[in-house]
CSV table of C-alpha atoms in Angstrom, one decimal:
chain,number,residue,atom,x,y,z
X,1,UNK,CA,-17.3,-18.7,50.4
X,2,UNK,CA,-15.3,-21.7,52.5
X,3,UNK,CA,-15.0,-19.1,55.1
X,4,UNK,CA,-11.5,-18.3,55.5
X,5,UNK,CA,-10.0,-15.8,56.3
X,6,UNK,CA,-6.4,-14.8,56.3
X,7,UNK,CA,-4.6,-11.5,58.1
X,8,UNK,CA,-3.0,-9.1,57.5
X,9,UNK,CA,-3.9,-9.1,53.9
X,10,UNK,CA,-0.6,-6.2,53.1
X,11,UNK,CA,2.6,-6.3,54.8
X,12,UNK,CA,6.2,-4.6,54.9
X,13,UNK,CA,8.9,-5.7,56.8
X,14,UNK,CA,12.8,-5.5,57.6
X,15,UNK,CA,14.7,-8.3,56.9
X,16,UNK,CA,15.6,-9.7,60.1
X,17,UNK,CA,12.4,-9.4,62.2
X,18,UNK,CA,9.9,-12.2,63.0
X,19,UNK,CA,6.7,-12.5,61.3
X,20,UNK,CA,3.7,-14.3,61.9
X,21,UNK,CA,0.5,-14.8,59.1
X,22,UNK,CA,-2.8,-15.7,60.8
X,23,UNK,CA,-4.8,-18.0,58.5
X,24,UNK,CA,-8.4,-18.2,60.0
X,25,UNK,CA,-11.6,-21.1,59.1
X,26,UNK,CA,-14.7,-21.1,60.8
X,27,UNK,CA,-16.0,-24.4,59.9
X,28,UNK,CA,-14.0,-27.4,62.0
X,29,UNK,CA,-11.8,-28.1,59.0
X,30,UNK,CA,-9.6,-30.8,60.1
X,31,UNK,CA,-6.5,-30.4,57.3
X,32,UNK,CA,-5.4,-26.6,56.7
X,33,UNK,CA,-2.5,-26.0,54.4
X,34,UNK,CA,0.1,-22.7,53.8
X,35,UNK,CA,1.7,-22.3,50.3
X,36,UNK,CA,3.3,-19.4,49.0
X,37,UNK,CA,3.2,-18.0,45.0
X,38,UNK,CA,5.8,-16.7,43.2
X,39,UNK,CA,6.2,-16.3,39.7
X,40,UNK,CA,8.0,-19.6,37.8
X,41,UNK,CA,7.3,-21.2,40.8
X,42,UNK,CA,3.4,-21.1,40.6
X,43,UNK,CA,1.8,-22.7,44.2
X,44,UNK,CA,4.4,-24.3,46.5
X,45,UNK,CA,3.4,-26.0,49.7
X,46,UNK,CA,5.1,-24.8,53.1
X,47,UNK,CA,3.2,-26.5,55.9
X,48,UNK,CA,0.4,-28.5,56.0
X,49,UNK,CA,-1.6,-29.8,59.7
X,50,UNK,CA,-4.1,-32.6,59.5
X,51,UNK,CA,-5.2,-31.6,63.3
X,52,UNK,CA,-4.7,-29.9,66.4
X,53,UNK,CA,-1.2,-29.5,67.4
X,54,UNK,CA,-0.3,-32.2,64.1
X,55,UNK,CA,1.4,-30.2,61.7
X,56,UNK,CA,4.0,-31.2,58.9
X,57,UNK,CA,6.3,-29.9,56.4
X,58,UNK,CA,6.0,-29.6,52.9
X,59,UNK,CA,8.4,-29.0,49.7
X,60,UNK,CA,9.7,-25.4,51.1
X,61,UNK,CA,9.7,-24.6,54.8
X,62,UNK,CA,12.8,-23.6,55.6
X,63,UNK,CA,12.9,-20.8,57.1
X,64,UNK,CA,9.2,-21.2,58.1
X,65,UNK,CA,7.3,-22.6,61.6
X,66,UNK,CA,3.6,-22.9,62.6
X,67,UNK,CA,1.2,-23.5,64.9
X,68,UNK,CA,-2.2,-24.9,65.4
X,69,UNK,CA,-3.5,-24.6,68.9
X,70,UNK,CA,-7.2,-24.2,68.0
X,71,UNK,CA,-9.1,-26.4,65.0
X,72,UNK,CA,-10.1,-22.8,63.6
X,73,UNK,CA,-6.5,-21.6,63.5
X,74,UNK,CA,-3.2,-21.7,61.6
X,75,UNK,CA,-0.7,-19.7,62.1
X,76,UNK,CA,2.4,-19.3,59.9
X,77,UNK,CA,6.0,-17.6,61.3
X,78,UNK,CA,9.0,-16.8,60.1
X,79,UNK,CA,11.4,-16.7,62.2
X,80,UNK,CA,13.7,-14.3,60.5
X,81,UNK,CA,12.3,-12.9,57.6
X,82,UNK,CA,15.1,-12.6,54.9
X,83,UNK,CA,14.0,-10.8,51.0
X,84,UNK,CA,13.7,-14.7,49.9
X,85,UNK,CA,10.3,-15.1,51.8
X,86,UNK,CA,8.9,-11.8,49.7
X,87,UNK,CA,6.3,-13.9,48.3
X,88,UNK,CA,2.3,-14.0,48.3
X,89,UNK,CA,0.9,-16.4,50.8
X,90,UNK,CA,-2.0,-18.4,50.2
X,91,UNK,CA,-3.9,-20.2,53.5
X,92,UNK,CA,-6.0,-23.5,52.4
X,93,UNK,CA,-8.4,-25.8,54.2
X,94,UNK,CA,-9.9,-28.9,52.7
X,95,UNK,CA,-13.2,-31.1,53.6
X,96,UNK,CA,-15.6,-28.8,53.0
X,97,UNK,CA,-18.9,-30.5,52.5
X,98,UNK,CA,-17.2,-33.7,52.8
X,99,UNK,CA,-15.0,-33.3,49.8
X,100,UNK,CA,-11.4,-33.7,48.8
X,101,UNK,CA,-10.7,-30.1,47.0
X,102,UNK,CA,-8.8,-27.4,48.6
X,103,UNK,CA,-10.3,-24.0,48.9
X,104,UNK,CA,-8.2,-20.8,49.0
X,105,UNK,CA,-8.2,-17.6,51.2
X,106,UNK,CA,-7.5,-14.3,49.8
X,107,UNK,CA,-4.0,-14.1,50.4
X,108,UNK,CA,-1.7,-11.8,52.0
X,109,UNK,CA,1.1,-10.1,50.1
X,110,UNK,CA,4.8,-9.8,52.0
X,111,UNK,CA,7.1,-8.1,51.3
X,112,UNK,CA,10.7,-8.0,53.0
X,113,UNK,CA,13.0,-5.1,52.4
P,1,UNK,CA,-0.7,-6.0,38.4
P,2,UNK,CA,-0.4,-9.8,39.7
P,3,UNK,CA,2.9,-10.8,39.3
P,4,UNK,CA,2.1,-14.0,39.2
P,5,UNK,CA,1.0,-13.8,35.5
P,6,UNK,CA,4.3,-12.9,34.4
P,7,UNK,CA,5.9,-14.9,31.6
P,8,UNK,CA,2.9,-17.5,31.8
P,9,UNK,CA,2.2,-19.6,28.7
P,10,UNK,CA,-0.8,-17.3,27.7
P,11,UNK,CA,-3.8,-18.5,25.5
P,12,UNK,CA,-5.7,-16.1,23.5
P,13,UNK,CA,-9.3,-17.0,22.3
P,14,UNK,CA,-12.5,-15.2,20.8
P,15,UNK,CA,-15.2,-14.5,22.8
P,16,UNK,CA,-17.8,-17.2,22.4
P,17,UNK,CA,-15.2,-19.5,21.2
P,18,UNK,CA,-14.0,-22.7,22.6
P,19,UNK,CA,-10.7,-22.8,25.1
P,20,UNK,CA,-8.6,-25.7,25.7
P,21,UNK,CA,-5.6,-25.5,28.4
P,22,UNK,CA,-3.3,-28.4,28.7
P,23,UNK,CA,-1.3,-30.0,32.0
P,24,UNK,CA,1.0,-32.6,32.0
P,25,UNK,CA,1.8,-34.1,35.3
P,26,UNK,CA,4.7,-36.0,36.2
P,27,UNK,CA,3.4,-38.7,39.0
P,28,UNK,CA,1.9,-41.9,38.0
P,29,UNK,CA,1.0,-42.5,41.8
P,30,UNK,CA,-1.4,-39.3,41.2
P,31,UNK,CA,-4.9,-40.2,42.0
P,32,UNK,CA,-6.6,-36.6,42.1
P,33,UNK,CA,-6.5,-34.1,40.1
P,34,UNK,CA,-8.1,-30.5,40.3
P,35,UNK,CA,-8.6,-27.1,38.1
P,36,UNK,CA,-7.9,-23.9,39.4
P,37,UNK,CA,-8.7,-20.6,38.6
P,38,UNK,CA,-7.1,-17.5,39.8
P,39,UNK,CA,-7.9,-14.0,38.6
P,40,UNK,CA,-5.8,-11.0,39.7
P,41,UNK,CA,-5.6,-10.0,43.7
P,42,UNK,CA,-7.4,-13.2,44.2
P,43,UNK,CA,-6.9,-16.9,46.2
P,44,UNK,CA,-7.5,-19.9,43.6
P,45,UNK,CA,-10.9,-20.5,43.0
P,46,UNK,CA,-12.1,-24.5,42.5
P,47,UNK,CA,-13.4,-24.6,38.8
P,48,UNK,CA,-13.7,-28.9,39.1
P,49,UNK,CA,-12.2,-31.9,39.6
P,50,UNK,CA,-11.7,-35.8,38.3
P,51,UNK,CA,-10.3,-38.9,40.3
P,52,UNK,CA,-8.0,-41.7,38.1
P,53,UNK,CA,-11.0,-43.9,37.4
P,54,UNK,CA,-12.3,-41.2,35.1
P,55,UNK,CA,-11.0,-40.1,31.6
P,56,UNK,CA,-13.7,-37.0,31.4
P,57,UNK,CA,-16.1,-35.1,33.6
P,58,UNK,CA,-18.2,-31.9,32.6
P,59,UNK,CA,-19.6,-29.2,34.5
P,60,UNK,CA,-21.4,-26.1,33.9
P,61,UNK,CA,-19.4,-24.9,30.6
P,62,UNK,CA,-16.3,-27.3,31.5
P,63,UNK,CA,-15.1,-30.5,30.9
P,64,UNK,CA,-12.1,-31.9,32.3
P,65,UNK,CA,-10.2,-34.9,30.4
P,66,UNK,CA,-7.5,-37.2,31.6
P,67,UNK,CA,-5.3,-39.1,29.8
P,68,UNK,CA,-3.4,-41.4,32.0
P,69,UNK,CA,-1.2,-43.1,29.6
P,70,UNK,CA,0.8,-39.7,28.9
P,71,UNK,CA,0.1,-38.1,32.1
P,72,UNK,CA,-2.2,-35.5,30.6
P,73,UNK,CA,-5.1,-33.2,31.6
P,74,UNK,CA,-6.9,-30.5,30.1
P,75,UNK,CA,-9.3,-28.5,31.0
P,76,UNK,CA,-11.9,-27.4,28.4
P,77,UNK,CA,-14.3,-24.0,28.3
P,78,UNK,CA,-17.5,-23.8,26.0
P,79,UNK,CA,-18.3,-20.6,24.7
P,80,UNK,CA,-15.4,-18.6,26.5
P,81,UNK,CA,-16.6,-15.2,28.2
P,82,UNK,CA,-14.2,-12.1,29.0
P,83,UNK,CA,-14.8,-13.2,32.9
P,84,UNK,CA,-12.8,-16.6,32.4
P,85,UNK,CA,-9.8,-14.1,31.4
P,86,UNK,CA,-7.6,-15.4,34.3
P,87,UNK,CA,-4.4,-17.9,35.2
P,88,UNK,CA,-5.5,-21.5,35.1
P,89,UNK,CA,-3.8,-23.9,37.5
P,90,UNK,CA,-3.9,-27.8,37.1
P,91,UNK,CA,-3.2,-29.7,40.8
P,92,UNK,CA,-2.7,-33.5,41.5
P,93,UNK,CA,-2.5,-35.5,44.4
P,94,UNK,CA,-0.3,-38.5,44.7
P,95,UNK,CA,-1.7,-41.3,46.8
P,96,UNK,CA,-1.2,-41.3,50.2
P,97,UNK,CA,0.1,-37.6,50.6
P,98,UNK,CA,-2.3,-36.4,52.7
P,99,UNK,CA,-3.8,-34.6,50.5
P,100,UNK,CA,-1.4,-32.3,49.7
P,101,UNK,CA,-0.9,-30.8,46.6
P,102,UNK,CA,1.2,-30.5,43.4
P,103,UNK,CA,0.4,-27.3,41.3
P,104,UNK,CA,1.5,-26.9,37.8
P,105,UNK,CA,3.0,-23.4,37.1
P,106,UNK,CA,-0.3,-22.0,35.1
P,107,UNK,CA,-1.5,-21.2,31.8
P,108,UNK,CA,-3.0,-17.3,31.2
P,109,UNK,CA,-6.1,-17.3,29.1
P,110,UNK,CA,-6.9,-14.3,27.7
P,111,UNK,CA,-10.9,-13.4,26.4
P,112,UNK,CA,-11.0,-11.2,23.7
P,113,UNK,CA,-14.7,-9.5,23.3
């Protein structure tokens, strides 16, 4: 257990409203990383942060912001969620005990209707 | 059920039999690569791992070759038990990138007892 957590785990939502995926680590991980998994597509990286306040984006964030205000947390928004971003979303951190892997949280499962 | 095993490349072994699951990878500037497993409602879980100075590396009940020359990696399972039924990712890391990275779409590996 790499000690992440990710909330919520389930959610429904109108296309059109904001949403906002909480992606939580409690060991002082420096990189943290948001993909999403959809089927064909397998894991496809959204945003990654190497620090505090230093995020960056990866091969599909449109349509997708975050934040990282605190080393322990990564937040994921979308703006204006649109049936597109119906997807699972998968929160990763990497450096635990020094090495390179990345290790997954549970997930949380959007959908947009 | 997981969407996300839907129209998968599926193997199907024997319990107690050996499993072999192939990934080809596309980036010669990939210096890392990684094994993934993901069973149903679940994050990825880190099976093992092998930098581009290696051709093989074992763990408990796995090995892991690479092939460099054709871009190839596979990951192989010694005396396959119902609970390695699951998707099996392969993920590499081009140099440089952070540490970000590249999953291949997943292969479904089915025990039969």
């Amino acid at each position: 257990d790499a000690g992440i957590t990710q909330s919520p785990r389930h959610k429904v939502t109108e296309t059109g409203t904001p949403v906002t995926l909480r992606c939580h680590q409690t060991e002082n991980h420096r990189y943290m990383y948001w993909y999403r998994q959809d089927p064909g597509h397998g894991l496809r990286l959204i945003h990654y942060s190497y620090g505090v306040k230093d995020t960056d984006k990866g091969e599909v964030s449109d349509g997708y912001s975050v934040s990282r205000s605190k080393t322990e947390d990564f937040l994921l928004t979308l703006e204006s969620a649109t049936s597109s971003q119906t997807s699972v979303y998968f929160c990763a951190i990497r450096g635990v005990a020094g090495r390179d892997e990345q290790y997954f949280g549970p997930g949380t499962r959007l959908t947009v209707t | 059920g997981e969407s996300v095993g839907l129209h998968l490349p599926t193997l199907s072994v024997q319990e107690g039999d050996n499993s072999i699951i192939n990934c080809a990878y596309s980036n010669s500037a990939s210096d890392y690569f990684i094994w993934y497993k993901q069973e149903s409602g679940k994050g990825p879980q880190f099976i093992i791992d092998i930098r581009s100075n290696m051709d093989k590396r074992q763990g408990q009940r796995v090995t892991v070759l690479l092939n460099k020359t054709v871009k190839h990696l596979s990951l192989q399972i010694a005396a396959t038990q119902p609970g390695d039924s699951a998707v099996y990712f392969c993920a590499e890391n081009i140099w440089g990138s952070q540490g970000n990275l590249i999953f291949g779409k997943g292969t479904k590996l089915s025990v039969k007892p």
